[in-house]
Amino acid sequence: MWRVVRSAPSSVRECRRRLSTAIPGPCIVHKRGTDILHDPWFNKDTGFPYTERDRLGLRGLLPPRVISFEQQYERFMESYRSLENNTHGQSIKSVSLAKWRILNRLHDRNETLYYRVLIDNIKDFAPIIYTPTVGLVCQNYSGLFRRPRGMYFSAKDKGEMMSMIYNWPSQQVDMIVLTDGSRILGLGDLGVQGIGIPIGKLDMYVAAAGINPQRVLPVMLDIGTNNQKLLEDPLYLGIRQPRLEGEEYLSIVDEFMEAVHARWPKAVVQFEDFQMKWAFETLERYRHKFCMFNDDIQGTAGVALAGLLGAVRAQGRPITDFPNQKIVVVGAGSAGIGVLKMAVQAVSRMTGSAVDPQFFLIDKEGLITKERTCIDPAAAPFAKPRGEIEKFGLHEGSSLIEVVKGVKPHVLLGLSGVGGVFNQEVLKAMRASDSLKPAIFAMSNPTANAECTSVEAFDYAGENIVFASGSPFDDVDLGNGKTGHVNQANNMYLFPGIGLGSLVAGARHITDGMLQAAAECLASYMTDDEIQRGILYPSINCIRDITSEVGAAVVRAAVAEEVAEGHDIVGPRELSHMSKEETIQYVKENMWYPVYSPLVHEK
């Protein structure tokens, strides 16, 4: 929290000087006594010094010893390690939920300490508060629910959302993650239980992008569920009706977006885990009106594109050779279509023309061609003409194994949500790839829905592959001192930087150019040596550094495309005069970091 008296800056240098001399100041609170202790944002537990205990009416309400922030941190970590030891040998499901519970209890009690723990242990805790454990949490959310977090707008609130939005206590919100629960990861329709996804995503925004947790808002848009099991579950917390469709559905989302924009016109809204038809519909409906993006379409596409560009480098060729890649994409949902759209845009940028790349799209009916009579409009642009596939010995509806054997792709990319679809036969067929180092991307979440495991990929496709997955897998010991590296192609590498960069730029919209810049920045982050060893993505331990660079690339693209309006004291003119290094530093300086601020009571 910062308290700085500011006036309009006269130059970029002056902006830099004032930002670098910002002094952390006290936080004014309007609560006293037990109300402070029950508020996770202000609560410091035993960390309140005696001066604060006196002025906030806390003396006698806490044990007399004052424990430092560092001591509290170590105490929690000791409890966590003890939990790990005590649950050794139990099922993965029970252990994962136990870890989530202990973190969630800290989140409910002391947010500052929670985020410090999360930031410092991001590699270990991201799989607990985010994928894959978040899927398990969503499946069991009604039974796990203890206290509300975020906001719930339902079909029964139609006509009331403009007033409801003012029930949220924060005066300023910068980042909103919204879901309707219709397609949670690869688990399908989980209705109101999908709220776990926005909560987990925003925890990653705080940890990776330094978004102030007081200025984030997880939102569940409950328009019913078609999951009969949930409708019959006495513990289910959502409205008990089938999902709204058509204009009824859109009118609810319209009303919510208008309400958000009315109160917080600069907020960035991320759509998350909407079923395919509504994912594309809402993206096209709002992307030119609000500062929003869909992470399943655009975030997944960006991370995949970064991996695909890295795969070209790993195969010993320059990135400019990407237009010649033969890529088979399995899964024609929002993620698969999103990847293909961004890949086609990348090819167009590299060639300067409307080249038809060798990308092959497969859904549950097989290879999608122009001969298909009933084709989804989103997939239609990627349907192959008969003449182009006949030279590979293929036809409409060719199976996955037929396509792999016929095309001999450089890359096999899965976003199908079907666990094990890259079976032994398919993986062995990749040995005949036209690349000496074929790439296999099994990107579906959660882990049970991955197209194959890392061990299966290296066992059947051979040691000389590049492997990436959406869920975490361990590296594979190949013997003779060799390691098969696992790249977790997770959206956490991109969406925090896209959101933070858009916010810092004060972007009116999030453009394709901004998203391309983010993906290309991530692709160029790795060194040639790392790429040659099959490492396409950086360690999650450097997520804040990655996010600052991605965010800076987004800012510079927003300025170049003239959609940046500036943020706080820095306007678009000042942003345009910053060098790349200055932009990265500016993005870093806009990151929140968890420390206890002095509290001052004001009535």
Coordinates of C-alpha atoms in Angstrom, one line a residue:
M1 CA 0.0 0.0 0.0
W2 CA 1.4 3.4 -1.0
R3 CA 0.5 6.9 -0.1
V4 CA 2.1 9.4 -2.5
V5 CA 1.1 13.0 -3.2
R6 CA 1.4 13.3 -7.0
S7 CA 1.0 16.0 -9.6
A8 CA 1.3 15.7 -13.4
P9 CA 4.8 14.7 -14.5
S10 CA 6.7 16.8 -16.9
S11 CA 8.8 14.1 -18.5
V12 CA 9.5 10.3 -18.5
R13 CA 12.5 11.0 -16.3
E14 CA 10.3 12.8 -13.8
C15 CA 7.8 9.9 -13.9
R16 CA 10.7 7.5 -13.1
R17 CA 12.0 9.6 -10.3
R18 CA 8.7 10.0 -8.6
L19 CA 7.9 6.3 -8.9
S20 CA 11.2 5.3 -7.5
T21 CA 10.8 7.5 -4.5
A22 CA 7.3 6.4 -3.5
I23 CA 7.2 5.8 0.2
P24 CA 5.2 3.1 1.8
G25 CA 2.7 4.7 4.1
P26 CA 0.1 3.7 6.7
C27 CA -3.2 2.1 5.7
I28 CA -6.3 3.8 7.2
V29 CA -8.9 1.4 8.5
H30 CA -12.4 2.0 9.8
K31 CA -12.5 -1.0 12.1
R32 CA -11.3 -1.8 15.6
G33 CA -10.9 -4.8 17.9
T34 CA -12.2 -8.2 16.8
D35 CA -13.5 -6.7 13.5
I36 CA -9.8 -6.2 12.6
L37 CA -8.9 -9.7 13.6
H38 CA -11.7 -11.2 11.6
D39 CA -10.8 -9.3 8.4
P40 CA -8.1 -11.3 6.5
W41 CA -6.9 -8.3 4.6
F42 CA -6.0 -6.3 7.7
N43 CA -5.3 -9.1 10.2
K44 CA -1.7 -9.7 11.2
D45 CA -2.5 -12.3 13.8
T46 CA 0.3 -12.2 16.5
G47 CA 2.2 -9.8 14.3
F48 CA 0.5 -6.6 15.6
P49 CA 3.1 -4.4 17.4
Y50 CA 2.0 -3.0 20.8
T51 CA 1.5 0.5 19.4
E52 CA -1.1 -0.9 16.9
R53 CA -2.7 -3.1 19.6
D54 CA -3.3 0.1 21.7
R55 CA -4.7 2.3 18.9
L56 CA -6.8 -0.4 17.3
G57 CA -8.3 -1.8 20.6
L58 CA -6.5 -5.1 20.3
R59 CA -4.6 -5.2 23.6
G60 CA -5.8 -8.3 25.5
L61 CA -7.4 -9.9 22.4
L62 CA -4.1 -11.5 21.4
P63 CA -1.4 -13.4 23.2
P64 CA 1.2 -11.0 24.6
R65 CA 4.1 -12.0 22.5
V66 CA 4.7 -10.2 19.2
I67 CA 5.7 -12.6 16.4
S68 CA 7.6 -11.1 13.4
F69 CA 6.3 -11.6 9.8
E70 CA 9.3 -13.9 9.1
Q71 CA 8.6 -16.0 12.2
Q72 CA 5.0 -16.3 11.2
Y73 CA 6.1 -17.4 7.7
E74 CA 8.4 -20.1 9.1
R75 CA 5.7 -21.3 11.5
F76 CA 3.3 -21.8 8.7
M77 CA 5.9 -23.6 6.5
E78 CA 6.7 -25.9 9.4
S79 CA 3.0 -26.8 9.7
Y80 CA 2.8 -27.4 6.0
R81 CA 5.9 -29.6 6.0
S82 CA 4.4 -31.5 8.9
L83 CA 1.2 -32.0 6.9
E84 CA 3.2 -33.4 4.0
N85 CA 5.0 -35.9 6.3
N86 CA 1.8 -37.0 8.0
T87 CA -0.1 -37.6 4.8
H88 CA 2.7 -39.6 3.2
G89 CA 1.3 -42.8 1.6
Q90 CA -2.3 -41.5 1.3
S91 CA -4.1 -41.1 -2.0
I92 CA -3.1 -38.1 -4.3
K93 CA -6.7 -36.8 -4.1
S94 CA -6.8 -36.7 -0.3
V95 CA -3.3 -35.2 0.0
S96 CA -4.0 -32.5 -2.6
L97 CA -7.2 -31.5 -0.8
A98 CA -5.5 -31.5 2.6
K99 CA -2.8 -29.1 1.2
W100 CA -5.5 -26.9 -0.4
R101 CA -7.4 -26.8 3.0
I102 CA -4.4 -25.6 5.0
L103 CA -3.6 -22.9 2.4
N104 CA -7.2 -21.9 2.2
R105 CA -7.4 -21.5 6.0
L106 CA -4.5 -19.2 5.9
H107 CA -6.1 -17.3 3.0
D108 CA -9.3 -16.9 5.1
R109 CA -7.3 -15.6 8.1
N110 CA -4.3 -13.6 6.9
E111 CA -4.1 -12.6 3.2
T112 CA -0.8 -10.8 3.5
L113 CA 1.0 -13.8 4.9
Y114 CA -0.9 -16.1 2.5
Y115 CA 0.4 -14.3 -0.6
R116 CA 3.9 -14.1 0.8
V117 CA 3.9 -17.8 1.3
L118 CA 2.5 -18.3 -2.2
I119 CA 5.0 -16.0 -4.0
D120 CA 8.0 -17.5 -2.2
N121 CA 6.9 -21.1 -2.9
I122 CA 5.1 -20.7 -6.2
K123 CA 6.5 -23.8 -7.9
D124 CA 5.2 -26.0 -5.1
F125 CA 1.9 -24.2 -4.4
A126 CA 0.7 -23.3 -7.9
P127 CA -0.4 -26.9 -8.5
I128 CA -2.4 -26.7 -5.3
I129 CA -4.2 -23.4 -5.7
Y130 CA -4.3 -23.6 -9.5
T131 CA -4.3 -26.6 -11.9
P132 CA -4.6 -29.5 -11.4
T133 CA -5.9 -29.4 -7.8
V134 CA -8.4 -26.6 -8.5
G135 CA -10.3 -29.0 -10.7
L136 CA -10.7 -31.4 -7.7
V137 CA -11.7 -28.4 -5.5
C138 CA -14.4 -27.4 -8.0
Q139 CA -15.8 -30.9 -8.1
N140 CA -16.2 -30.9 -4.3
Y141 CA -16.8 -27.1 -3.8
S142 CA -20.3 -27.3 -2.3
G143 CA -19.0 -29.6 0.4
L144 CA -15.7 -27.6 0.9
F145 CA -17.5 -24.2 1.1
R146 CA -16.8 -22.4 4.4
R147 CA -17.0 -18.7 3.7
P148 CA -17.8 -16.7 0.6
R149 CA -15.1 -15.3 -1.7
G150 CA -15.9 -13.3 -4.8
M151 CA -19.4 -12.4 -6.1
Y152 CA -22.2 -14.5 -7.5
F153 CA -24.6 -13.1 -10.1
S154 CA -27.4 -15.4 -11.1
A155 CA -30.3 -15.6 -13.5
K156 CA -32.5 -14.6 -10.6
D157 CA -30.7 -11.3 -10.4
K158 CA -31.7 -10.0 -13.8
G159 CA -32.4 -6.2 -13.6
E160 CA -30.5 -5.9 -10.3
M161 CA -26.9 -6.2 -11.3
M162 CA -26.2 -2.5 -11.6
S163 CA -27.0 -2.0 -7.9
M164 CA -25.5 -5.4 -6.9
I165 CA -22.1 -4.5 -8.2
Y166 CA -21.9 -1.8 -5.5
N167 CA -22.2 -4.4 -2.8
W168 CA -18.5 -5.3 -3.4
P169 CA -16.6 -3.4 -0.6
S170 CA -13.5 -2.4 -2.6
Q171 CA -13.7 1.0 -4.1
Q172 CA -11.3 0.1 -6.9
V173 CA -11.1 -3.2 -8.9
D174 CA -8.4 -3.7 -11.5
M175 CA -8.8 -7.4 -12.4
I176 CA -11.9 -9.5 -12.8
V177 CA -12.0 -13.2 -13.7
L178 CA -15.5 -14.4 -14.7
T179 CA -16.8 -17.9 -15.4
D180 CA -20.3 -19.4 -16.0
G181 CA -19.1 -22.8 -14.9
S182 CA -20.1 -24.5 -18.2
R183 CA -16.8 -26.1 -19.1
I184 CA -14.5 -26.3 -16.1
L185 CA -11.1 -27.5 -17.3
G186 CA -11.9 -30.9 -18.9
L187 CA -14.5 -31.7 -16.3
G188 CA -17.6 -30.2 -18.0
D189 CA -20.5 -28.4 -16.5
L190 CA -19.9 -27.8 -12.8
G191 CA -22.4 -24.9 -12.4
V192 CA -21.8 -22.6 -9.4
Q193 CA -18.9 -24.8 -8.2
G194 CA -16.8 -23.3 -11.0
I195 CA -16.1 -20.3 -8.7
G196 CA -12.9 -22.1 -7.7
I197 CA -11.5 -21.3 -11.1
P198 CA -11.7 -17.4 -10.9
I199 CA -10.4 -17.7 -7.3
G200 CA -7.4 -19.7 -8.3
K201 CA -6.7 -17.6 -11.4
L202 CA -6.7 -14.4 -9.3
D203 CA -4.4 -15.9 -6.8
M204 CA -2.0 -16.4 -9.7
Y205 CA -2.5 -12.8 -10.8
V206 CA -1.5 -11.7 -7.3
A207 CA 1.5 -14.1 -7.1
A208 CA 2.8 -13.7 -10.7
A209 CA 1.7 -10.2 -11.7
G210 CA 1.6 -8.4 -8.4
I211 CA -2.0 -7.3 -8.8
N212 CA -3.1 -5.9 -5.4
P213 CA -5.4 -8.5 -3.9
Q214 CA -7.7 -5.8 -2.6
R215 CA -8.4 -4.9 -6.2
V216 CA -9.3 -8.3 -7.7
L217 CA -12.8 -9.8 -8.0
P218 CA -13.7 -13.4 -8.7
V219 CA -17.1 -13.7 -10.3
M220 CA -19.5 -16.6 -10.8
L221 CA -22.2 -16.1 -13.3
D222 CA -24.8 -18.7 -12.4
I223 CA -27.3 -19.2 -15.2
G224 CA -28.2 -22.7 -14.2
T225 CA -26.6 -26.1 -14.9
N226 CA -27.3 -29.1 -17.1
N227 CA -25.5 -31.4 -14.7
Q228 CA -28.3 -33.5 -13.4
K229 CA -26.1 -34.9 -10.6
L230 CA -25.6 -31.4 -9.3
L231 CA -29.3 -30.5 -9.6
E232 CA -30.1 -33.6 -7.4
D233 CA -27.3 -32.9 -4.9
P234 CA -28.8 -31.5 -1.6
L235 CA -25.5 -29.7 -1.0
Y236 CA -25.4 -27.9 -4.3
L237 CA -25.2 -24.1 -3.8
G238 CA -26.3 -22.9 -7.2
I239 CA -29.8 -22.2 -8.7
R240 CA -31.6 -25.4 -9.6
Q241 CA -32.6 -24.9 -13.2
P242 CA -31.3 -25.9 -16.6
R243 CA -28.9 -23.4 -18.2
L244 CA -30.4 -20.5 -20.0
E245 CA -29.7 -20.3 -23.8
G246 CA -29.8 -17.9 -26.6
E247 CA -30.8 -14.3 -26.0
E248 CA -31.8 -15.0 -22.4
Y249 CA -28.3 -16.1 -21.7
L250 CA -26.7 -13.2 -23.5
S251 CA -28.9 -10.6 -21.8
I252 CA -27.5 -11.8 -18.4
V253 CA -23.9 -11.5 -19.5
D254 CA -24.7 -8.1 -21.1
E255 CA -26.1 -6.8 -17.9
F256 CA -23.2 -7.9 -15.9
M257 CA -20.6 -6.4 -18.3
E258 CA -22.4 -3.1 -18.3
A259 CA -22.6 -3.0 -14.5
V260 CA -18.9 -3.7 -14.2
H261 CA -18.0 -1.1 -16.7
A262 CA -20.2 1.5 -15.1
R263 CA -18.4 1.1 -11.7
W264 CA -14.9 0.2 -12.8
P265 CA -14.4 1.4 -16.4
K266 CA -10.7 0.6 -16.4
A267 CA -10.9 -3.0 -15.0
V268 CA -9.6 -5.8 -17.1
V269 CA -12.1 -8.7 -17.4
Q270 CA -10.9 -12.3 -18.1
F271 CA -13.5 -14.8 -19.3
E272 CA -12.6 -18.3 -18.1
D273 CA -14.0 -21.8 -18.8
F274 CA -17.0 -21.0 -20.9
Q275 CA -18.3 -23.7 -23.2
M276 CA -17.1 -23.3 -26.8
K277 CA -20.2 -21.6 -28.3
W278 CA -20.3 -19.0 -25.6
A279 CA -16.6 -18.6 -25.4
F280 CA -16.4 -17.4 -29.0
E281 CA -19.7 -15.6 -29.0
T282 CA -18.8 -13.5 -25.9
L283 CA -15.3 -12.8 -27.1
E284 CA -16.5 -11.3 -30.3
R285 CA -19.4 -9.5 -28.6
Y286 CA -17.3 -7.7 -26.0
R287 CA -13.7 -7.5 -27.2
H288 CA -14.1 -4.2 -29.0
K289 CA -16.3 -2.7 -26.3
F290 CA -14.5 -3.6 -23.1
C291 CA -10.9 -4.4 -22.0
M292 CA -11.4 -8.1 -21.9
F293 CA -10.0 -11.4 -23.2
N294 CA -10.8 -15.1 -23.1
D295 CA -7.9 -17.1 -21.5
D296 CA -9.0 -20.5 -22.9
I297 CA -9.0 -19.1 -26.5
Q298 CA -6.3 -16.4 -26.4
G299 CA -4.1 -17.3 -23.4
T300 CA -3.9 -21.0 -24.3
A301 CA -3.2 -20.0 -27.9
G302 CA -0.4 -17.7 -26.9
V303 CA 1.3 -20.3 -24.6
A304 CA 0.9 -22.9 -27.3
L305 CA 2.3 -20.6 -30.0
A306 CA 5.3 -19.8 -27.8
G307 CA 5.9 -23.5 -27.5
L308 CA 5.4 -24.1 -31.2
L309 CA 8.0 -21.4 -32.1
G310 CA 10.3 -22.9 -29.5
A311 CA 9.9 -26.3 -31.1
V312 CA 11.1 -24.9 -34.4
R313 CA 14.2 -23.7 -32.7
A314 CA 14.6 -27.1 -30.9
Q315 CA 14.5 -28.8 -34.3
G316 CA 17.5 -26.8 -35.4
R317 CA 15.7 -24.3 -37.7
P318 CA 15.1 -20.5 -37.4
I319 CA 11.7 -19.3 -36.1
T320 CA 11.1 -17.8 -39.6
D321 CA 10.7 -21.4 -40.8
F322 CA 7.5 -21.8 -38.7
P323 CA 5.2 -21.4 -41.8
N324 CA 6.6 -24.7 -43.1
Q325 CA 5.7 -26.7 -39.9
K326 CA 3.2 -29.5 -40.3
I327 CA 1.1 -29.4 -37.2
V328 CA -1.8 -31.8 -36.3
V329 CA -4.2 -30.3 -33.7
V330 CA -6.4 -32.8 -31.9
G331 CA -9.4 -31.0 -30.4
A332 CA -11.7 -28.5 -32.1
G333 CA -12.9 -26.7 -29.0
S334 CA -12.3 -23.2 -28.0
A335 CA -8.6 -23.9 -27.1
G336 CA -7.8 -25.8 -30.3
I337 CA -9.5 -23.2 -32.5
G338 CA -7.8 -20.4 -30.6
V339 CA -4.3 -22.0 -31.1
L340 CA -4.9 -22.3 -34.8
K341 CA -6.1 -18.8 -35.2
M342 CA -3.1 -17.4 -33.5
A343 CA -0.7 -19.7 -35.4
V344 CA -2.3 -18.6 -38.7
Q345 CA -1.8 -14.9 -37.7
A346 CA 1.9 -15.7 -36.8
V347 CA 2.4 -17.2 -40.3
S348 CA 0.8 -14.2 -41.9
R349 CA 3.0 -11.8 -40.0
M350 CA 6.1 -13.8 -41.0
T351 CA 5.2 -14.2 -44.7
G352 CA 3.3 -11.0 -45.3
S353 CA 0.7 -12.9 -47.2
A354 CA -2.4 -15.1 -46.7
V355 CA -0.5 -18.4 -46.9
D356 CA -2.4 -21.6 -46.2
P357 CA -0.2 -23.4 -43.7
Q358 CA -0.1 -27.1 -43.2
F359 CA -2.3 -27.3 -40.1
F360 CA -4.6 -30.2 -39.7
L361 CA -7.6 -30.1 -37.3
I362 CA -9.1 -33.3 -35.8
D363 CA -12.3 -33.6 -33.7
K364 CA -14.2 -36.6 -32.4
E365 CA -15.4 -37.3 -35.9
G366 CA -11.9 -37.3 -37.4
L367 CA -10.1 -35.0 -39.8
I368 CA -12.1 -31.9 -40.6
T369 CA -12.4 -31.2 -44.3
K370 CA -14.5 -29.0 -46.5
E371 CA -16.5 -32.0 -47.5
R372 CA -18.0 -32.3 -44.0
T373 CA -21.7 -31.5 -44.3
C374 CA -22.3 -30.2 -40.7
I375 CA -19.3 -28.2 -39.6
D376 CA -19.0 -25.8 -36.7
P377 CA -18.5 -22.2 -38.0
A378 CA -15.5 -21.7 -35.7
A379 CA -13.7 -24.7 -37.2
A380 CA -14.7 -24.0 -40.8
P381 CA -11.7 -21.8 -41.7
F382 CA -9.4 -24.7 -40.8
A383 CA -11.1 -27.4 -42.8
K384 CA -8.8 -28.8 -45.5
P385 CA -9.8 -29.1 -49.2
R386 CA -9.9 -32.6 -50.6
G387 CA -7.0 -31.9 -53.0
E388 CA -4.7 -30.9 -50.2
I389 CA -5.3 -34.0 -48.1
E390 CA -5.4 -36.6 -50.9
K391 CA -1.6 -36.2 -51.4
F392 CA -1.2 -37.5 -47.8
G393 CA -3.6 -40.4 -48.6
L394 CA -6.3 -38.9 -46.3
H395 CA -10.0 -38.3 -46.6
E396 CA -12.8 -36.6 -44.6
G397 CA -13.0 -38.1 -41.2
S398 CA -9.6 -39.8 -41.3
S399 CA -8.6 -41.1 -37.8
L400 CA -5.8 -39.7 -35.7
I401 CA -3.5 -42.6 -36.4
E402 CA -4.2 -42.3 -40.2
V403 CA -3.4 -38.5 -40.1
V404 CA -0.2 -39.0 -38.1
K405 CA 1.0 -41.8 -40.5
G406 CA 0.0 -39.8 -43.6
V407 CA 1.2 -36.3 -42.7
K408 CA 4.3 -37.3 -40.6
P409 CA 3.8 -34.0 -38.6
H410 CA 6.6 -32.0 -37.0
V411 CA 4.2 -31.4 -34.1
L412 CA 1.3 -33.3 -32.5
L413 CA -0.7 -31.0 -30.3
G414 CA -3.6 -32.2 -28.1
L415 CA -6.3 -30.0 -26.7
S416 CA -9.0 -32.6 -26.8
G417 CA -9.8 -33.1 -23.1
V418 CA -9.7 -36.9 -23.8
G419 CA -7.2 -38.7 -21.6
G420 CA -4.9 -41.2 -23.3
V421 CA -6.0 -40.3 -26.9
F422 CA -2.3 -40.2 -27.8
N423 CA -2.0 -44.0 -27.4
Q424 CA 0.9 -46.3 -28.0
E425 CA 0.2 -46.6 -31.7
V426 CA -0.1 -42.9 -32.3
L427 CA 3.1 -42.1 -30.3
K428 CA 5.1 -44.8 -32.1
A429 CA 3.9 -43.3 -35.4
M430 CA 5.5 -40.0 -34.5
R431 CA 8.9 -41.8 -34.8
A432 CA 8.4 -41.4 -38.6
S433 CA 7.9 -37.7 -38.3
D434 CA 9.6 -35.5 -41.0
S435 CA 11.5 -33.9 -38.1
L436 CA 14.4 -35.6 -36.3
K437 CA 13.1 -34.0 -33.1
P438 CA 9.3 -34.2 -33.2
A439 CA 7.2 -32.3 -30.7
I440 CA 4.4 -33.7 -28.7
F441 CA 2.1 -31.3 -26.8
A442 CA -0.4 -33.1 -24.5
M443 CA -2.0 -29.9 -23.2
S444 CA -5.4 -30.9 -21.8
N445 CA -6.2 -30.4 -18.1
P446 CA -6.5 -31.8 -15.4
T447 CA -3.9 -34.5 -15.3
A448 CA -6.4 -37.4 -15.9
N449 CA -7.4 -35.7 -19.2
A450 CA -3.9 -35.3 -20.6
E451 CA -3.6 -36.9 -24.0
C452 CA -0.6 -38.9 -22.7
T453 CA 1.9 -38.8 -19.9
S454 CA 5.5 -37.8 -20.2
V455 CA 6.7 -41.4 -19.6
E456 CA 4.5 -42.7 -22.4
A457 CA 5.7 -40.0 -24.8
F458 CA 9.4 -40.7 -24.2
D459 CA 8.8 -44.5 -24.1
Y460 CA 6.8 -44.8 -27.3
A461 CA 7.8 -41.8 -29.4
G462 CA 11.5 -42.1 -28.6
E463 CA 14.0 -40.2 -26.5
N464 CA 14.7 -37.5 -29.2
I465 CA 11.4 -35.6 -28.8
V466 CA 10.3 -32.3 -27.4
F467 CA 7.5 -32.8 -24.8
A468 CA 5.0 -30.3 -23.3
S469 CA 1.9 -30.8 -21.2
G470 CA -0.8 -28.7 -19.7
S471 CA -0.6 -30.5 -16.3
P472 CA 2.6 -31.0 -14.3
F473 CA 4.5 -34.2 -14.9
D474 CA 8.0 -35.1 -13.7
D475 CA 11.0 -35.1 -15.9
V476 CA 11.8 -38.6 -17.3
D477 CA 15.1 -40.4 -16.5
L478 CA 16.2 -41.7 -19.9
G479 CA 19.3 -43.5 -18.5
N480 CA 23.0 -42.8 -19.3
G481 CA 22.7 -39.5 -17.6
K482 CA 20.0 -38.2 -20.0
T483 CA 16.8 -36.5 -19.0
G484 CA 13.6 -36.1 -20.9
H485 CA 12.5 -32.6 -20.1
V486 CA 8.8 -31.9 -19.4
N487 CA 7.6 -28.5 -20.3
Q488 CA 4.4 -27.4 -18.6
A489 CA 2.7 -25.4 -21.3
N490 CA 0.5 -23.6 -18.7
N491 CA -1.4 -20.4 -19.3
M492 CA 0.2 -19.0 -16.1
Y493 CA 3.2 -18.0 -18.2
L494 CA 1.0 -15.5 -20.2
F495 CA -2.3 -14.5 -18.7
P496 CA -0.8 -12.6 -15.8
G497 CA 1.4 -10.6 -18.2
I498 CA -1.5 -9.9 -20.6
G499 CA -3.7 -8.7 -17.7
L500 CA -1.0 -6.6 -16.0
G501 CA 0.3 -5.1 -19.3
S502 CA -3.2 -4.2 -20.4
L503 CA -3.8 -2.6 -17.0
V504 CA -0.5 -0.6 -16.9
A505 CA -1.1 0.5 -20.5
G506 CA -4.6 1.6 -19.7
A507 CA -5.6 -0.3 -22.8
R508 CA -9.1 0.4 -24.2
H509 CA -9.1 -3.1 -25.8
I510 CA -6.8 -6.1 -25.9
T511 CA -5.8 -6.5 -29.5
D512 CA -4.5 -9.5 -31.5
G513 CA -1.2 -7.6 -31.8
M514 CA -0.9 -7.3 -28.0
L515 CA -1.5 -11.1 -27.7
Q516 CA 1.0 -11.9 -30.4
A517 CA 3.6 -9.7 -28.7
A518 CA 3.0 -11.6 -25.4
A519 CA 3.5 -15.0 -27.1
E520 CA 6.6 -13.9 -29.0
C521 CA 8.1 -12.5 -25.9
L522 CA 7.6 -15.8 -24.1
A523 CA 9.0 -17.7 -27.1
S524 CA 12.2 -15.6 -27.0
Y525 CA 12.7 -15.8 -23.3
M526 CA 14.6 -19.1 -23.5
T527 CA 18.3 -19.3 -24.5
D528 CA 19.5 -21.4 -27.5
D529 CA 21.2 -23.8 -25.1
E530 CA 18.0 -24.4 -23.1
I531 CA 16.0 -24.8 -26.3
Q532 CA 18.5 -27.4 -27.7
R533 CA 18.1 -29.4 -24.5
G534 CA 14.3 -29.5 -25.1
I535 CA 13.4 -26.8 -22.6
L536 CA 10.7 -24.6 -24.1
Y537 CA 9.4 -22.8 -21.0
P538 CA 11.2 -21.2 -18.1
S539 CA 11.0 -22.4 -14.5
I540 CA 7.9 -21.2 -12.7
N541 CA 10.2 -19.9 -10.0
C542 CA 10.9 -16.9 -12.2
I543 CA 7.3 -16.2 -12.9
R544 CA 7.4 -12.5 -11.8
D545 CA 10.4 -11.9 -14.1
I546 CA 8.6 -13.6 -17.0
T547 CA 5.4 -11.6 -16.3
S548 CA 7.2 -8.3 -16.2
E549 CA 8.8 -8.9 -19.6
V550 CA 5.5 -10.2 -21.1
G551 CA 3.6 -7.3 -19.5
A552 CA 6.1 -4.8 -21.0
A553 CA 5.7 -6.4 -24.4
V554 CA 1.9 -6.0 -24.1
V555 CA 2.3 -2.3 -23.1
R556 CA 4.6 -1.5 -26.0
A557 CA 2.2 -3.2 -28.4
A558 CA -0.8 -1.3 -27.0
V559 CA 1.1 2.0 -27.4
A560 CA 2.1 1.0 -31.0
E561 CA -1.5 0.2 -31.9
E562 CA -2.8 3.4 -30.2
V563 CA -5.1 1.7 -27.8
A564 CA -3.1 2.8 -24.7
E565 CA -4.6 5.6 -22.5
G566 CA -2.0 5.4 -19.8
H567 CA -2.1 4.4 -16.1
D568 CA -2.2 6.6 -13.0
I569 CA 0.4 9.5 -13.6
V570 CA 1.9 8.0 -16.7
G571 CA 0.1 8.8 -20.0
P572 CA 0.5 7.2 -23.5
R573 CA 3.0 9.9 -24.5
E574 CA 5.3 9.0 -21.6
L575 CA 4.8 5.3 -22.3
S576 CA 5.8 5.8 -25.9
H577 CA 9.1 7.4 -24.9
M578 CA 10.2 4.6 -22.6
S579 CA 12.8 2.2 -23.8
K580 CA 12.2 -1.6 -23.6
E581 CA 14.2 -1.7 -20.3
E582 CA 12.4 1.3 -18.9
T583 CA 9.0 -0.3 -19.7
I584 CA 10.0 -3.6 -18.0
Q585 CA 11.1 -1.6 -14.9
Y586 CA 7.9 0.4 -15.0
V587 CA 5.8 -2.8 -15.1
K588 CA 7.8 -4.2 -12.2
E589 CA 7.2 -1.0 -10.1
N590 CA 3.5 -1.5 -10.5
M591 CA 3.6 -5.0 -8.9
W592 CA 2.3 -5.3 -5.4
Y593 CA 4.3 -7.2 -2.8
P594 CA 3.0 -8.5 0.5
V595 CA 4.3 -6.7 3.6
Y596 CA 2.5 -5.6 6.7
S597 CA 1.6 -1.9 6.5
P598 CA 1.1 0.2 9.6
L599 CA -2.6 0.5 10.4
V600 CA -4.2 3.7 11.5
H601 CA -7.8 3.9 12.7
E602 CA -10.1 6.6 11.4
K603 CA -13.8 6.8 12.3

